[in-house]
């Protein structure tokens, strides 16, 4: 059984939650490998509609072990709230484990994220304000606090106090009130106590899963265009959503990952700042946003919307070598008689299908080809062959321009509305 990575191939919000929820029904282990509670994975199933921020989408399969992996940054308080909410809906969270090597996203990270955005002014990045950037910055600068440290409260308190000495200077310089070390430590330790022995060394669990041929699912957050190394820096997140990041972030040797599913929406959306070449503005954009309910799952911000960008999706494919694509929200495009499809960029008088660096991308304009729409609903269609011809042609165009075959097609929000 392959180890499968589910990776976003656009700007995030491609519908990974739905695809992971579907695949997780057959999985033994589901691991979130990067990011923090900036994620908002919307899952609609027989239990209701959920927006998962840290908990792997596999939580709805009572037989799957769900791991918040070592590559994540974890706000323990947010995690506990999320678990409480799931339990209140009758979902057991007994199978959740948190890597003791993950980094803690501390209350001061959240504050610093917001202050940093404020200071950037017009150059702001449009982060989710959850503290993810500052938490990873501390990790890389070797000022981070790993989850295992909560096991020794005395040492933990001293570490927090030490970190706050410098953090508070920055906070005060930004004109905000310094944080109290005891209060910060209390808050984190209390959440850690709630999690209790669910905080573990996850490596033996993962190693055992691979050794016994268990079905492992690696769940990414965000997409290639927001990858720290390959996205639109600096308008990126502070970790690597790419499949390469999955190996390190889950703690799984790369050669075991044999299936990489790239998730793309049938059009494009982005939340936050940065270039977005196929963006629709004005009424045209508003119409698609409303029709498809494109609002951020974590922040509620209206998502920017645009046509499908094959340059971006191909960029993701070059970096991930997708074994297959999952296309989501195809049904939404049923509203259009003609569908512009970006096949290349015009840049300084030439045409390119390579993804340029951010400041250059700002100057790029999309080269569109027009696809014929199918003008109708797709509800009730049960396999790809029974889609209207124009919809099949649209999918074939995605396959040809990205270079990977499509294995799944979403035609509605429910788990069942997926053509396999
Ligand atoms: P951060 O990850 O909160 O630091 O935000 C960095 C960039 O990634 C911003 O443009 C955010 O809007 C974007 N971002 C972060 N998480 C998500 C997500 O779950 N969906 C879509 N965009 C996100």
Coordinates of C-alpha atoms and ligand atoms in Angstrom, one line a residue:
X1 CA 0.0 0.0 0.0
X2 CA 1.5 3.3 -1.0
X3 CA 2.1 6.2 1.4
X4 CA 0.0 8.9 -0.1
X5 CA 0.6 12.7 0.2
X6 CA -2.2 15.1 -0.5
X7 CA -0.7 18.4 -1.6
X8 CA -2.2 21.7 -2.6
X9 CA -1.3 22.6 -6.2
X10 CA -2.4 26.3 -6.2
X11 CA -2.6 29.0 -3.6
X12 CA -4.2 26.9 -0.9
X13 CA -7.9 26.2 -0.2
X14 CA -8.0 23.8 -3.1
X15 CA -10.3 21.4 -1.2
X16 CA -7.6 19.2 0.4
X17 CA -9.8 18.7 3.5
X18 CA -12.5 17.1 1.4
X19 CA -10.1 14.8 -0.5
X20 CA -8.3 13.8 2.7
X21 CA -11.6 13.1 4.4
X22 CA -12.5 10.8 1.5
X23 CA -9.2 9.0 1.4
X24 CA -9.0 8.8 5.2
X25 CA -12.0 6.4 5.2
X26 CA -9.5 3.8 3.9
X27 CA -6.4 5.0 5.8
X28 CA -4.8 3.6 8.9
X29 CA -2.7 6.6 9.7
X30 CA -3.3 10.3 8.8
X31 CA -0.5 12.8 9.4
X32 CA -0.6 16.6 9.2
X33 CA 3.0 17.5 8.2
X34 CA 3.3 21.3 8.2
X35 CA 1.6 24.5 9.1
X36 CA -0.5 25.3 12.1
X37 CA -4.0 26.6 12.8
X38 CA -3.7 28.9 9.8
X39 CA -5.2 26.0 8.0
X40 CA -9.0 25.8 7.5
X41 CA -9.9 22.4 6.0
X42 CA -13.5 22.3 5.3
X43 CA -15.0 18.8 5.6
X44 CA -18.6 18.0 4.9
X45 CA -19.8 14.5 5.8
X46 CA -22.5 12.6 7.6
X47 CA -21.6 14.2 10.9
X48 CA -22.0 17.8 9.6
X49 CA -19.8 20.6 8.3
X50 CA -16.4 21.1 10.1
X51 CA -13.6 23.5 9.6
X52 CA -10.5 21.7 10.9
X53 CA -7.5 23.9 11.7
X54 CA -5.0 21.5 13.3
X55 CA -6.6 18.1 13.6
X56 CA -6.0 15.9 10.6
X57 CA -9.1 15.3 8.4
X58 CA -8.8 11.6 9.2
X59 CA -10.4 12.2 12.6
X60 CA -13.8 11.1 11.2
X61 CA -12.5 7.6 10.6
X62 CA -12.6 6.0 14.1
X63 CA -10.1 3.4 13.0
X64 CA -7.4 5.9 11.8
X65 CA -4.6 7.1 14.0
X66 CA -4.3 10.9 13.5
X67 CA -1.0 12.5 14.0
X68 CA -0.1 16.2 14.3
X69 CA 3.3 15.8 12.9
X70 CA 6.7 17.1 14.0
X71 CA 6.8 19.6 11.1
X72 CA 3.8 21.5 12.4
X73 CA 3.6 24.4 14.8
X74 CA 0.9 23.8 17.4
X75 CA -1.1 26.2 19.5
X76 CA -2.2 23.7 22.2
X77 CA -5.1 25.9 23.3
X78 CA -6.5 26.0 19.8
X79 CA -6.0 22.3 19.4
X80 CA -7.9 21.6 22.7
X81 CA -10.8 23.8 21.6
X82 CA -10.9 22.0 18.3
X83 CA -11.0 18.6 20.0
X84 CA -13.7 19.8 22.4
X85 CA -15.8 20.9 19.4
X86 CA -15.4 17.6 17.7
X87 CA -16.3 15.7 20.8
X88 CA -19.4 17.9 21.3
X89 CA -20.5 16.6 17.8
X90 CA -20.0 13.0 18.9
X91 CA -16.6 12.5 17.1
X92 CA -14.1 10.6 19.1
X93 CA -10.7 12.2 19.3
X94 CA -9.1 9.3 21.2
X95 CA -6.9 8.4 18.2
X96 CA -5.2 11.8 18.0
X97 CA -1.5 12.1 18.8
X98 CA 0.7 15.1 18.8
X99 CA 4.4 14.9 18.0
X100 CA 6.6 15.9 21.0
X101 CA 9.0 17.3 18.5
X102 CA 6.5 19.7 16.9
X103 CA 7.1 23.3 17.9
X104 CA 4.8 25.2 20.2
X105 CA 3.0 28.1 18.7
X106 CA 3.0 30.4 21.8
X107 CA 0.6 33.2 22.7
X108 CA 3.4 35.7 21.9
X109 CA 3.7 34.4 18.4
X110 CA 0.1 35.3 17.7
X111 CA 0.6 38.8 19.0
X112 CA 3.8 39.2 17.1
X113 CA 2.2 38.1 13.8
X114 CA -0.4 40.8 14.2
X115 CA 2.0 43.5 15.2
X116 CA 4.4 42.6 12.4
X117 CA 1.6 42.8 9.8
X118 CA 0.6 46.2 11.3
X119 CA 4.1 47.5 11.0
X120 CA 4.5 46.3 7.4
X121 CA 1.6 48.6 6.6
X122 CA 0.9 48.6 2.9
X123 CA 3.5 45.9 2.4
X124 CA 1.6 43.5 4.6
X125 CA 1.5 39.9 3.7
X126 CA -2.1 39.3 4.6
X127 CA -1.3 36.4 7.0
X128 CA -4.0 34.7 8.9
X129 CA -2.8 36.3 12.1
X130 CA -2.5 33.0 13.9
X131 CA 1.2 33.3 14.7
X132 CA 2.5 30.8 12.2
X133 CA 5.3 32.9 10.7
X134 CA 6.8 34.0 14.1
X135 CA 6.5 30.4 15.4
X136 CA 8.5 29.1 12.5
X137 CA 10.9 32.0 12.6
X138 CA 11.7 31.1 16.2
X139 CA 12.1 27.5 15.2
X140 CA 14.6 28.4 12.5
X141 CA 16.4 30.9 14.7
X142 CA 16.6 28.2 17.4
X143 CA 14.4 30.1 19.9
X144 CA 11.5 27.7 19.5
X145 CA 10.0 25.6 22.3
X146 CA 9.2 22.0 21.3
X147 CA 6.1 20.3 22.6
X148 CA 8.0 17.7 24.7
X149 CA 9.2 20.6 27.0
X150 CA 5.8 20.8 28.7
X151 CA 6.7 17.5 30.4
X152 CA 9.0 19.4 32.7
X153 CA 7.0 22.4 33.9
X154 CA 9.8 24.0 35.9
X155 CA 12.2 24.0 33.0
X156 CA 9.3 25.0 30.6
X157 CA 8.5 28.0 32.7
X158 CA 12.1 29.1 32.8
X159 CA 12.3 28.7 29.0
X160 CA 9.2 30.8 28.5
X161 CA 10.4 33.5 30.8
X162 CA 13.7 33.6 29.0
X163 CA 12.1 33.9 25.6
X164 CA 9.7 36.5 26.8
X165 CA 12.6 38.7 27.9
X166 CA 13.4 39.6 24.3
X167 CA 9.9 39.1 22.9
X168 CA 8.5 41.6 25.4
X169 CA 11.0 44.2 24.3
X170 CA 9.8 43.9 20.8
X171 CA 6.2 43.9 21.9
X172 CA 6.7 47.1 23.9
X173 CA 8.6 48.7 21.0
X174 CA 5.5 48.0 18.9
X175 CA 3.5 49.9 21.6
X176 CA 1.8 46.9 23.0
X177 CA 1.6 45.6 26.6
X178 CA 4.2 43.0 27.6
X179 CA 3.0 39.5 28.3
X180 CA 3.3 37.9 31.7
X181 CA 5.5 34.8 31.6
X182 CA 3.5 33.0 34.3
X183 CA 0.2 33.5 32.6
X184 CA 1.6 32.4 29.2
X185 CA 3.2 29.3 30.7
X186 CA 0.0 28.5 32.7
X187 CA -2.1 28.7 29.6
X188 CA 0.1 26.3 27.6
X189 CA 0.6 23.9 30.5
X190 CA -3.1 23.7 31.1
X191 CA -3.8 22.8 27.5
X192 CA -0.9 20.3 27.6
X193 CA -2.5 18.7 30.7
X194 CA -5.7 18.2 28.7
X195 CA -3.8 16.5 26.0
X196 CA -2.0 14.3 28.5
X197 CA -0.4 11.2 27.1
X198 CA -1.6 12.1 23.6
X199 CA 1.7 14.0 23.3
X200 CA 4.2 11.3 22.1
X201 CA 7.2 10.5 20.1
X202 CA 5.5 9.8 16.8
X203 CA 8.4 8.3 15.0
X204 CA 7.9 4.7 16.3
X205 CA 4.2 4.9 15.3
X206 CA 5.1 6.0 11.8
X207 CA 7.9 3.6 11.4
X208 CA 5.6 0.8 12.6
X209 CA 3.0 1.9 10.1
X210 CA 5.4 1.8 7.2
X211 CA 6.9 -1.6 8.3
X212 CA 3.5 -3.2 8.5
X213 CA 2.3 -1.8 5.2
X214 CA -0.4 0.3 6.8
X215 CA -2.2 2.8 4.7
X216 CA -0.6 6.2 5.5
X217 CA -2.0 9.5 4.4
X218 CA 0.1 12.7 4.6
X219 CA -2.0 15.8 4.7
X220 CA -0.5 19.1 3.6
X221 CA -1.7 22.6 4.4
X222 CA -1.8 25.4 1.8
X223 CA -0.5 25.0 -1.7
X224 CA 2.7 25.2 -3.8
X225 CA 2.2 28.9 -4.6
X226 CA 2.5 29.6 -0.9
X227 CA 5.5 27.3 -0.3
X228 CA 8.3 29.0 1.5
X229 CA 10.9 28.1 -1.1
X230 CA 8.8 27.8 -4.3
X231 CA 5.9 30.1 -3.8
X232 CA 5.4 33.8 -4.2
X233 CA 7.9 34.8 -1.5
X234 CA 7.4 36.8 0.7
X235 CA 3.6 36.3 0.3
X236 CA 4.1 32.7 1.4
X237 CA 3.6 30.7 4.5
X238 CA 6.7 29.8 6.6
X239 CA 6.8 26.1 5.9
X240 CA 6.9 23.7 2.9
X241 CA 3.5 22.4 1.7
X242 CA 5.3 20.5 -1.1
X243 CA 5.5 16.7 -1.0
X244 CA 9.2 17.1 -0.2
X245 CA 8.1 18.9 3.0
X246 CA 5.9 15.9 3.8
X247 CA 8.8 13.5 4.3
X248 CA 10.6 15.7 6.8
X249 CA 7.4 17.1 8.4
X250 CA 5.8 13.7 9.0
X251 CA 9.0 11.9 9.7
X252 CA 8.8 9.5 6.9
X253 CA 11.7 8.5 4.6
X254 CA 11.0 10.1 1.1
X255 CA 11.3 6.9 -0.8
X256 CA 8.2 5.5 0.9
X257 CA 6.0 8.2 -0.5
X258 CA 4.8 6.6 -3.8
X259 CA 1.5 8.4 -4.4
X260 CA 1.3 12.2 -4.5
X261 CA -2.1 13.7 -5.2
X262 CA -2.1 17.3 -6.3
X263 CA -5.4 19.0 -5.4
X264 CA -6.6 21.8 -7.7
X265 CA -9.8 23.7 -7.8
X266 CA -11.4 23.9 -11.3
X267 CA -10.6 27.6 -11.1
X268 CA -8.3 29.5 -8.7
X269 CA -8.7 31.2 -5.4
X270 CA -6.2 32.9 -3.0
X271 CA -6.4 34.6 0.4
X272 CA -3.8 37.1 1.3
X273 CA -1.6 39.4 -0.7
X274 CA 0.8 38.7 -3.6
X275 CA 0.5 38.2 -7.4
X276 CA -2.4 36.3 -8.7
X277 CA -2.3 36.6 -12.5
X278 CA -5.8 35.2 -13.4
X279 CA -7.7 37.2 -10.8
X280 CA -11.2 38.4 -11.7
X281 CA -12.0 41.8 -10.5
X282 CA -15.2 43.7 -9.8
X283 CA -18.6 42.2 -10.4
X284 CA -17.2 39.2 -12.3
X285 CA -15.2 38.2 -9.3
X286 CA -17.9 39.0 -6.8
X287 CA -20.3 36.7 -8.7
X288 CA -18.0 33.7 -8.6
X289 CA -17.1 34.3 -4.9
X290 CA -20.8 34.4 -3.9
X291 CA -21.8 31.5 -6.1
X292 CA -19.0 29.3 -4.8
X293 CA -19.0 30.7 -1.2
X294 CA -15.4 31.6 -1.4
X295 CA -14.6 32.9 2.1
X296 CA -11.6 31.9 4.2
X297 CA -12.3 29.0 6.5
X298 CA -10.0 30.4 9.2
X299 CA -10.4 34.2 8.9
X300 CA -13.7 34.5 7.0
X301 CA -11.9 36.8 4.6
X302 CA -13.4 37.0 1.1
X303 CA -11.1 34.9 -1.2
X304 CA -9.7 36.4 -4.3
X305 CA -11.0 34.4 -7.2
X306 CA -9.6 33.8 -10.7
X307 CA -9.7 31.4 -13.7
X308 CA -7.7 28.2 -13.8
X309 CA -4.0 28.9 -14.1
X310 CA -2.2 26.1 -15.8
X311 CA 1.2 27.7 -15.3
X312 CA 0.8 27.7 -11.5
X313 CA -0.6 24.1 -11.5
X314 CA 2.2 22.9 -13.8
X315 CA 4.8 24.7 -11.5
X316 CA 3.3 22.6 -8.7
X317 CA 3.6 19.4 -10.8
X318 CA 7.2 20.1 -11.7
X319 CA 8.0 20.2 -7.9
X320 CA 5.8 17.4 -6.8
X321 CA 5.6 14.9 -9.7
X322 CA 1.9 14.3 -9.0
X323 CA 0.9 10.7 -9.6
X324 CA -2.6 12.1 -10.1
X325 CA -4.7 15.3 -9.7
X326 CA -7.9 15.7 -7.8
X327 CA -10.0 18.5 -9.3
X328 CA -12.5 20.1 -6.9
X329 CA -15.6 22.3 -7.4
X330 CA -16.0 21.5 -11.1
X331 CA -19.7 22.0 -10.6
X332 CA -19.2 25.7 -10.0
X333 CA -18.1 26.3 -13.6
X334 CA -21.5 25.0 -14.8
X335 CA -22.6 28.6 -14.6
X336 CA -20.4 29.8 -17.5
X337 CA -21.0 29.7 -21.2
X338 CA -17.3 30.3 -21.9
X339 CA -14.5 29.5 -19.5
X340 CA -11.1 31.3 -19.9
X341 CA -8.2 29.0 -19.2
X342 CA -4.7 30.4 -18.7
X343 CA -2.1 28.4 -20.6
X344 CA 0.9 30.7 -20.4
X345 CA 2.0 34.2 -19.3
X346 CA 3.0 37.2 -21.4
X347 CA 6.0 38.7 -19.9
X348 CA 8.1 41.6 -21.3
X349 CA 7.2 40.8 -24.8
X350 CA 7.6 37.0 -24.7
X351 CA 5.4 34.1 -23.8
X352 CA 6.4 31.7 -21.0
X353 CA 5.1 28.7 -19.2
X354 CA 7.8 28.9 -16.5
X355 CA 6.9 30.5 -13.1
X356 CA 8.9 33.7 -12.7
X357 CA 9.9 35.0 -9.2
X358 CA 7.4 37.2 -7.4
X359 CA 8.3 40.7 -8.5
X360 CA 8.5 39.6 -12.2
X361 CA 5.2 37.7 -11.9
X362 CA 3.6 40.9 -10.8
X363 CA 4.1 42.1 -14.5
X364 CA 2.9 38.9 -16.1
X365 CA -0.4 38.8 -17.9
X366 CA -2.3 35.6 -18.5
X367 CA -2.6 34.1 -22.0
X368 CA -6.1 32.6 -22.2
X369 CA -7.6 30.0 -24.3
X370 CA -11.4 29.7 -24.2
X371 CA -13.1 26.5 -23.2
X372 CA -16.7 25.9 -24.0
X373 CA -18.9 25.7 -20.9
X374 CA -21.5 23.0 -20.2
X375 CA -24.0 25.3 -18.7
X376 CA -25.7 23.0 -16.3
X377 CA -25.6 21.2 -13.0
X378 CA -23.6 18.1 -12.5
X379 CA -25.6 16.7 -9.5
X380 CA -26.3 13.0 -9.8
X381 CA -23.4 12.3 -12.3
X382 CA -21.7 9.2 -11.0
X383 CA -18.6 8.8 -13.2
X384 CA -16.4 10.9 -15.4
X385 CA -17.7 9.3 -18.6
X386 CA -21.2 10.6 -17.9
X387 CA -20.1 14.2 -17.5
X388 CA -21.2 16.5 -20.3
X389 CA -18.7 16.5 -23.2
X390 CA -17.6 20.1 -22.5
X391 CA -16.9 19.2 -18.9
X392 CA -14.8 16.2 -20.0
X393 CA -13.0 18.4 -22.4
X394 CA -12.3 20.9 -19.7
X395 CA -10.8 18.1 -17.5
X396 CA -8.7 16.8 -20.4
X397 CA -7.3 20.3 -20.9
X398 CA -6.2 20.4 -17.3
X399 CA -4.5 17.0 -17.7
X400 CA -2.7 18.1 -20.9
X401 CA -1.6 21.5 -19.7
X402 CA -0.5 20.3 -16.2
X403 CA 0.9 17.0 -17.4
X404 CA -0.7 14.7 -14.8
X405 CA -3.8 12.5 -15.0
X406 CA -6.9 13.3 -13.0
X407 CA -7.9 10.6 -10.5
X408 CA -10.8 12.4 -8.7
X409 CA -13.3 15.0 -9.6
X410 CA -15.4 16.9 -7.0
X411 CA -18.8 18.0 -8.2
X412 CA -20.3 19.1 -4.8
X413 CA -19.2 19.7 -1.2
X414 CA -20.3 16.3 0.2
X415 CA -17.9 13.4 0.5
X416 CA -20.2 11.4 -1.9
X417 CA -20.1 14.1 -4.6
X418 CA -16.7 12.9 -5.9
X419 CA -16.1 11.0 -9.1
X420 CA -13.3 8.4 -8.7
Ligands
LIG1 P1 0.3 32.6 7.3 O1 0.4 31.2 6.9 O2 -0.8 32.9 8.3 O3 1.6 33.2 7.8 O4 -0.1 33.4 6.0 C1 0.8 33.5 4.9 C2 0.0 33.5 3.6 O5 -0.7 32.2 3.4 C3 -1.2 34.5 3.6 O6 -1.3 34.9 2.2 C4 -2.4 33.7 4.0 O7 -3.6 34.3 3.6 C5 -2.1 32.4 3.3 N1 -2.7 31.3 4.0 C6 -2.4 30.7 5.2 N2 -3.1 29.7 5.5 C7 -4.0 29.6 4.5 C8 -5.1 28.7 4.3 O8 -5.4 27.7 5.0 N3 -5.7 28.9 3.1 C9 -5.4 29.9 2.2 N4 -4.5 30.7 2.4 C10 -3.8 30.6 3.6

